Amino acid sequence: SAAEHTFALILANSRNIAAADASTRAGKWERSKYQGVELEGKTLGIVGLGKIGSLLAQYAKPFRMRVIAFDPLLTKERADVLGVELVELDRVLTDADYITFHVPLTEKTKGMIGAAALKKMKRTVRLVNTSRGGVIDEKALADALAAKEIGGASLDVYETEPPAKDHPLFKVENVTLTPHLAASTEEAQVKVAVDIAE
């Protein structure tokens, strides 16, 4: 469920789905404004190659994406099985066209993506966080998006949930926001109930 939601956010942000939908419903026809980008040939950088990150790597292959990943706990052998190039975090930040996060919130991961990390990224990069709020500094992200220093972002998790009504990300256009929906599918809820019962 979480891996599928992450990939849905990658696609939605690449094709400006939410903004184009709102515009069309408002009676506008803004085809050129919402021109998107293709996934084919792009590099997906995955931070955290556990169960969710591994599934995401598999989903990217049919879209003909190159996949690189940072995970200090993963062996090269496992990365080879997944068809993923294991690299350092800095390489993910500088090389990836899309970066997704699948890590717990710890002292090491809290604020791991701040202003300095954002400045290392491509101006066209798109970030997706479906792991934990606080991994990305949301104020720094909003500033980078507003200044067009990065291409876009999608968040499903936030430092405070729900976010305050005056949250800085609500004021920028090139971001897709969902209310912590990654595990919100009928199937996932059944799986969780069965796991708990067992």
PDB file of C-alpha atoms in Angstrom:
ATOM      1  CA  SER A   1       0.000   0.000   0.000  1.00  0.00           C
ATOM      2  CA  ALA A   2       2.733   2.476   0.974  1.00  0.00           C
ATOM      3  CA  ALA A   3       4.876   1.620  -2.052  1.00  0.00           C
ATOM      4  CA  GLU A   4       1.912   2.057  -4.409  1.00  0.00           C
ATOM      5  CA  HIS A   5       1.005   5.409  -2.837  1.00  0.00           C
ATOM      6  CA  THR A   6       4.606   6.557  -3.221  1.00  0.00           C
ATOM      7  CA  PHE A   7       4.572   5.674  -6.905  1.00  0.00           C
ATOM      8  CA  ALA A   8       1.183   7.353  -7.337  1.00  0.00           C
ATOM      9  CA  LEU A   9       2.690  10.544  -5.893  1.00  0.00           C
ATOM     10  CA  ILE A  10       5.659  10.283  -8.264  1.00  0.00           C
ATOM     11  CA  LEU A  11       3.257  10.110 -11.208  1.00  0.00           C
ATOM     12  CA  ALA A  12       0.879  12.769  -9.868  1.00  0.00           C
ATOM     13  CA  ASN A  13       3.685  15.256  -9.335  1.00  0.00           C
ATOM     14  CA  SER A  14       5.321  14.490 -12.690  1.00  0.00           C
ATOM     15  CA  ARG A  15       2.071  15.166 -14.554  1.00  0.00           C
ATOM     16  CA  ASN A  16       0.668  17.927 -12.268  1.00  0.00           C
ATOM     17  CA  ILE A  17      -2.478  15.856 -11.736  1.00  0.00           C
ATOM     18  CA  ALA A  18      -3.903  17.638  -8.681  1.00  0.00           C
ATOM     19  CA  ALA A  19      -3.334  21.167  -9.989  1.00  0.00           C
ATOM     20  CA  ALA A  20      -4.611  20.309 -13.485  1.00  0.00           C
ATOM     21  CA  ASP A  21      -7.730  18.722 -12.005  1.00  0.00           C
ATOM     22  CA  ALA A  22      -8.474  21.806  -9.883  1.00  0.00           C
ATOM     23  CA  SER A  23      -7.871  24.079 -12.872  1.00  0.00           C
ATOM     24  CA  THR A  24     -10.152  22.070 -15.179  1.00  0.00           C
ATOM     25  CA  ARG A  25     -12.911  21.984 -12.542  1.00  0.00           C
ATOM     26  CA  ALA A  26     -12.614  25.775 -12.342  1.00  0.00           C
ATOM     27  CA  GLY A  27     -13.535  25.967 -16.039  1.00  0.00           C
ATOM     28  CA  LYS A  28     -10.021  26.603 -17.326  1.00  0.00           C
ATOM     29  CA  TRP A  29      -8.162  24.803 -20.119  1.00  0.00           C
ATOM     30  CA  GLU A  30      -4.468  25.259 -19.279  1.00  0.00           C
ATOM     31  CA  ARG A  31      -2.687  22.532 -21.228  1.00  0.00           C
ATOM     32  CA  SER A  32       0.631  24.349 -21.630  1.00  0.00           C
ATOM     33  CA  LYS A  33       0.742  25.443 -17.966  1.00  0.00           C
ATOM     34  CA  TYR A  34       0.604  21.839 -16.762  1.00  0.00           C
ATOM     35  CA  GLN A  35       3.079  20.245 -19.159  1.00  0.00           C
ATOM     36  CA  GLY A  36       4.676  17.347 -17.303  1.00  0.00           C
ATOM     37  CA  VAL A  37       7.770  15.183 -17.470  1.00  0.00           C
ATOM     38  CA  GLU A  38       8.229  11.501 -18.314  1.00  0.00           C
ATOM     39  CA  LEU A  39       9.717   8.883 -15.993  1.00  0.00           C
ATOM     40  CA  GLU A  40      11.502   6.911 -18.722  1.00  0.00           C
ATOM     41  CA  GLY A  41      15.250   7.417 -18.585  1.00  0.00           C
ATOM     42  CA  LYS A  42      15.128   9.215 -15.236  1.00  0.00           C
ATOM     43  CA  THR A  43      17.013   8.161 -12.102  1.00  0.00           C
ATOM     44  CA  LEU A  44      15.040   7.204  -9.012  1.00  0.00           C
ATOM     45  CA  GLY A  45      16.971   7.593  -5.759  1.00  0.00           C
ATOM     46  CA  ILE A  46      15.577   5.574  -2.851  1.00  0.00           C
ATOM     47  CA  VAL A  47      16.623   6.386   0.713  1.00  0.00           C
ATOM     48  CA  GLY A  48      15.916   3.268   2.759  1.00  0.00           C
ATOM     49  CA  LEU A  49      15.674  -0.001   0.836  1.00  0.00           C
ATOM     50  CA  GLY A  50      13.587  -2.067   3.231  1.00  0.00           C
ATOM     51  CA  LYS A  51      10.271  -3.696   2.328  1.00  0.00           C
ATOM     52  CA  ILE A  52       8.664  -0.525   0.901  1.00  0.00           C
ATOM     53  CA  GLY A  53      11.789   0.792  -0.811  1.00  0.00           C
ATOM     54  CA  SER A  54      12.445  -2.621  -2.377  1.00  0.00           C
ATOM     55  CA  LEU A  55       8.927  -2.788  -3.808  1.00  0.00           C
ATOM     56  CA  LEU A  56       9.296   0.730  -5.182  1.00  0.00           C
ATOM     57  CA  ALA A  57      12.522  -0.270  -6.937  1.00  0.00           C
ATOM     58  CA  GLN A  58      10.607  -3.082  -8.650  1.00  0.00           C
ATOM     59  CA  TYR A  59       7.781  -0.722  -9.689  1.00  0.00           C
ATOM     60  CA  ALA A  60      10.274   1.658 -11.317  1.00  0.00           C
ATOM     61  CA  LYS A  61      11.736  -0.967 -13.656  1.00  0.00           C
ATOM     62  CA  PRO A  62       8.750  -1.257 -16.079  1.00  0.00           C
ATOM     63  CA  PHE A  63       8.873   2.545 -16.402  1.00  0.00           C
ATOM     64  CA  ARG A  64      12.485   2.140 -17.587  1.00  0.00           C
ATOM     65  CA  MET A  65      13.917   4.124 -14.712  1.00  0.00           C
ATOM     66  CA  ARG A  66      17.449   3.682 -13.387  1.00  0.00           C
ATOM     67  CA  VAL A  67      17.394   3.013  -9.638  1.00  0.00           C
ATOM     68  CA  ILE A  68      20.055   4.003  -7.111  1.00  0.00           C
ATOM     69  CA  ALA A  69      19.683   3.685  -3.360  1.00  0.00           C
ATOM     70  CA  PHE A  70      21.225   4.610  -0.032  1.00  0.00           C
ATOM     71  CA  ASP A  71      20.802   2.191   2.836  1.00  0.00           C
ATOM     72  CA  PRO A  72      23.714   1.630   5.240  1.00  0.00           C
ATOM     73  CA  LEU A  73      22.174  -1.661   6.416  1.00  0.00           C
ATOM     74  CA  LEU A  74      21.737  -3.229   2.974  1.00  0.00           C
ATOM     75  CA  THR A  75      24.276  -5.637   1.487  1.00  0.00           C
ATOM     76  CA  LYS A  76      25.576  -5.257  -2.037  1.00  0.00           C
ATOM     77  CA  GLU A  77      24.326  -8.782  -2.764  1.00  0.00           C
ATOM     78  CA  ARG A  78      20.740  -7.823  -1.890  1.00  0.00           C
ATOM     79  CA  ALA A  79      21.023  -4.632  -3.965  1.00  0.00           C
ATOM     80  CA  ASP A  80      22.251  -6.703  -6.925  1.00  0.00           C
ATOM     81  CA  VAL A  81      19.235  -9.034  -6.600  1.00  0.00           C
ATOM     82  CA  LEU A  82      16.953  -5.975  -6.728  1.00  0.00           C
ATOM     83  CA  GLY A  83      18.847  -4.514  -9.695  1.00  0.00           C
ATOM     84  CA  VAL A  84      19.704  -1.404  -7.694  1.00  0.00           C
ATOM     85  CA  GLU A  85      23.015   0.453  -7.523  1.00  0.00           C
ATOM     86  CA  LEU A  86      23.960   1.024  -3.871  1.00  0.00           C
ATOM     87  CA  VAL A  87      25.517   4.495  -3.370  1.00  0.00           C
ATOM     88  CA  GLU A  88      26.232   7.049  -0.630  1.00  0.00           C
ATOM     89  CA  LEU A  89      23.515   9.546   0.355  1.00  0.00           C
ATOM     90  CA  ASP A  90      25.344  12.461  -1.297  1.00  0.00           C
ATOM     91  CA  ARG A  91      25.281  10.611  -4.615  1.00  0.00           C
ATOM     92  CA  VAL A  92      21.506  10.107  -4.326  1.00  0.00           C
ATOM     93  CA  LEU A  93      21.117  13.825  -3.639  1.00  0.00           C
ATOM     94  CA  THR A  94      23.218  14.935  -6.612  1.00  0.00           C
ATOM     95  CA  ASP A  95      22.320  12.294  -9.228  1.00  0.00           C
ATOM     96  CA  ALA A  96      18.632  11.457  -8.764  1.00  0.00           C
ATOM     97  CA  ASP A  97      15.731  12.976 -10.684  1.00  0.00           C
ATOM     98  CA  TYR A  98      13.312  11.602  -8.079  1.00  0.00           C
ATOM     99  CA  ILE A  99      14.136  10.907  -4.433  1.00  0.00           C
ATOM    100  CA  THR A 100      11.857   8.911  -2.147  1.00  0.00           C
ATOM    101  CA  PHE A 101      12.245   8.334   1.588  1.00  0.00           C
ATOM    102  CA  HIS A 102      11.493   5.087   3.438  1.00  0.00           C
ATOM    103  CA  VAL A 103      13.215   5.470   6.801  1.00  0.00           C
ATOM    104  CA  PRO A 104      12.123   5.613  10.450  1.00  0.00           C
ATOM    105  CA  LEU A 105      12.356   8.922  12.327  1.00  0.00           C
ATOM    106  CA  THR A 106      15.498   8.697  14.467  1.00  0.00           C
ATOM    107  CA  GLU A 107      18.201  11.080  15.655  1.00  0.00           C
ATOM    108  CA  LYS A 108      20.122  10.278  12.452  1.00  0.00           C
ATOM    109  CA  THR A 109      17.200  10.796  10.054  1.00  0.00           C
ATOM    110  CA  LYS A 110      15.477  13.773  11.714  1.00  0.00           C
ATOM    111  CA  GLY A 111      15.997  16.791   9.452  1.00  0.00           C
ATOM    112  CA  MET A 112      18.326  14.799   7.194  1.00  0.00           C
ATOM    113  CA  ILE A 113      17.005  16.837   4.258  1.00  0.00           C
ATOM    114  CA  GLY A 114      17.448  20.511   5.072  1.00  0.00           C
ATOM    115  CA  ALA A 115      18.581  23.595   3.181  1.00  0.00           C
ATOM    116  CA  ALA A 116      22.133  22.305   2.625  1.00  0.00           C
ATOM    117  CA  ALA A 117      20.948  18.946   1.235  1.00  0.00           C
ATOM    118  CA  LEU A 118      18.368  20.640  -1.007  1.00  0.00           C
ATOM    119  CA  LYS A 119      21.072  22.853  -2.535  1.00  0.00           C
ATOM    120  CA  LYS A 120      22.998  19.737  -3.659  1.00  0.00           C
ATOM    121  CA  MET A 121      20.055  18.457  -5.717  1.00  0.00           C
ATOM    122  CA  LYS A 122      19.220  19.015  -9.370  1.00  0.00           C
ATOM    123  CA  ARG A 123      16.917  21.979 -10.018  1.00  0.00           C
ATOM    124  CA  THR A 124      14.496  19.504 -11.634  1.00  0.00           C
ATOM    125  CA  VAL A 125      14.470  16.945  -8.795  1.00  0.00           C
ATOM    126  CA  ARG A 126      11.145  15.817  -7.292  1.00  0.00           C
ATOM    127  CA  LEU A 127      10.996  14.561  -3.702  1.00  0.00           C
ATOM    128  CA  VAL A 128       8.459  12.155  -2.224  1.00  0.00           C
ATOM    129  CA  ASN A 129       8.162  11.483   1.522  1.00  0.00           C
ATOM    130  CA  THR A 130       5.766   8.759   2.644  1.00  0.00           C
ATOM    131  CA  SER A 131       7.913   7.582   5.557  1.00  0.00           C
ATOM    132  CA  ARG A 132       7.863   9.934   8.559  1.00  0.00           C
ATOM    133  CA  GLY A 133       7.325  13.639   9.045  1.00  0.00           C
ATOM    134  CA  GLY A 134      10.468  15.370  10.246  1.00  0.00           C
ATOM    135  CA  VAL A 135      12.814  13.559   7.836  1.00  0.00           C
ATOM    136  CA  ILE A 136      12.536  16.628   5.575  1.00  0.00           C
ATOM    137  CA  ASP A 137      12.754  20.154   7.013  1.00  0.00           C
ATOM    138  CA  GLU A 138       9.392  21.430   5.748  1.00  0.00           C
ATOM    139  CA  LYS A 139      10.264  25.146   5.977  1.00  0.00           C
ATOM    140  CA  ALA A 140      13.470  24.598   3.962  1.00  0.00           C
ATOM    141  CA  LEU A 141      11.481  22.534   1.444  1.00  0.00           C
ATOM    142  CA  ALA A 142       8.841  25.243   1.070  1.00  0.00           C
ATOM    143  CA  ASP A 143      11.570  27.860   0.529  1.00  0.00           C
ATOM    144  CA  ALA A 144      13.304  25.704  -2.124  1.00  0.00           C
ATOM    145  CA  LEU A 145      10.000  25.078  -3.927  1.00  0.00           C
ATOM    146  CA  ALA A 146       8.987  28.761  -3.835  1.00  0.00           C
ATOM    147  CA  ALA A 147      12.380  29.776  -5.248  1.00  0.00           C
ATOM    148  CA  LYS A 148      12.135  27.024  -7.930  1.00  0.00           C
ATOM    149  CA  GLU A 149      15.407  25.562  -6.658  1.00  0.00           C
ATOM    150  CA  ILE A 150      13.899  22.080  -7.057  1.00  0.00           C
ATOM    151  CA  GLY A 151      11.267  20.776  -9.455  1.00  0.00           C
ATOM    152  CA  GLY A 152       8.591  19.585  -7.056  1.00  0.00           C
ATOM    153  CA  ALA A 153       7.670  17.534  -4.021  1.00  0.00           C
ATOM    154  CA  SER A 154       4.951  15.261  -2.677  1.00  0.00           C
ATOM    155  CA  LEU A 155       4.347  14.681   1.023  1.00  0.00           C
ATOM    156  CA  ASP A 156       2.066  12.238   2.783  1.00  0.00           C
ATOM    157  CA  VAL A 157       3.580  12.770   6.250  1.00  0.00           C
ATOM    158  CA  TYR A 158       4.319  15.932   8.228  1.00  0.00           C
ATOM    159  CA  GLU A 159       6.215  17.123  11.292  1.00  0.00           C
ATOM    160  CA  THR A 160       2.847  17.893  12.913  1.00  0.00           C
ATOM    161  CA  GLU A 161      -0.294  16.092  11.783  1.00  0.00           C
ATOM    162  CA  PRO A 162      -2.518  17.579  10.659  1.00  0.00           C
ATOM    163  CA  PRO A 163      -0.363  20.532   9.536  1.00  0.00           C
ATOM    164  CA  ALA A 164      -1.325  24.029  10.708  1.00  0.00           C
ATOM    165  CA  LYS A 165      -3.620  25.987   8.377  1.00  0.00           C
ATOM    166  CA  ASP A 166      -0.822  28.498   7.704  1.00  0.00           C
ATOM    167  CA  HIS A 167       1.744  25.797   6.831  1.00  0.00           C
ATOM    168  CA  PRO A 168       4.294  27.216   4.340  1.00  0.00           C
ATOM    169  CA  LEU A 169       3.827  24.295   1.919  1.00  0.00           C
ATOM    170  CA  PHE A 170       0.183  25.328   1.381  1.00  0.00           C
ATOM    171  CA  LYS A 171       1.432  28.503  -0.307  1.00  0.00           C
ATOM    172  CA  VAL A 172       3.542  26.878  -3.044  1.00  0.00           C
ATOM    173  CA  GLU A 173       2.229  25.417  -6.291  1.00  0.00           C
ATOM    174  CA  ASN A 174       4.715  22.697  -7.228  1.00  0.00           C
ATOM    175  CA  VAL A 175       3.812  20.358  -4.375  1.00  0.00           C
ATOM    176  CA  THR A 176       1.280  17.523  -3.957  1.00  0.00           C
ATOM    177  CA  LEU A 177       0.013  16.914  -0.416  1.00  0.00           C
ATOM    178  CA  THR A 178      -2.013  13.993   0.945  1.00  0.00           C
ATOM    179  CA  PRO A 179      -3.245  13.354   4.534  1.00  0.00           C
ATOM    180  CA  HIS A 180      -1.120  10.335   5.589  1.00  0.00           C
ATOM    181  CA  LEU A 181      -2.879   7.974   3.165  1.00  0.00           C
ATOM    182  CA  ALA A 182      -0.041   5.549   2.390  1.00  0.00           C
ATOM    183  CA  ALA A 183      -1.516   2.680   4.414  1.00  0.00           C
ATOM    184  CA  SER A 184      -5.136   3.682   3.807  1.00  0.00           C
ATOM    185  CA  THR A 185      -6.417   1.003   1.474  1.00  0.00           C
ATOM    186  CA  GLU A 186      -9.088  -1.600   2.097  1.00  0.00           C
ATOM    187  CA  GLU A 187      -6.534  -4.356   1.557  1.00  0.00           C
ATOM    188  CA  ALA A 188      -3.942  -2.869   3.910  1.00  0.00           C
ATOM    189  CA  GLN A 189      -6.480  -2.484   6.708  1.00  0.00           C
ATOM    190  CA  VAL A 190      -7.473  -6.154   6.360  1.00  0.00           C
ATOM    191  CA  LYS A 191      -3.803  -7.240   6.379  1.00  0.00           C
ATOM    192  CA  VAL A 192      -3.134  -5.218   9.551  1.00  0.00           C
ATOM    193  CA  ALA A 193      -6.196  -6.700  11.275  1.00  0.00           C
ATOM    194  CA  VAL A 194      -5.139 -10.241  10.332  1.00  0.00           C
ATOM    195  CA  ASP A 195      -1.552  -9.620  11.505  1.00  0.00           C
ATOM    196  CA  ILE A 196      -2.803  -8.314  14.864  1.00  0.00           C
ATOM    197  CA  ALA A 197      -5.208 -11.238  15.288  1.00  0.00           C
ATOM    198  CA  GLU A 198      -2.463 -13.764  14.475  1.00  0.00           C
TER     199      GLU A 198
END
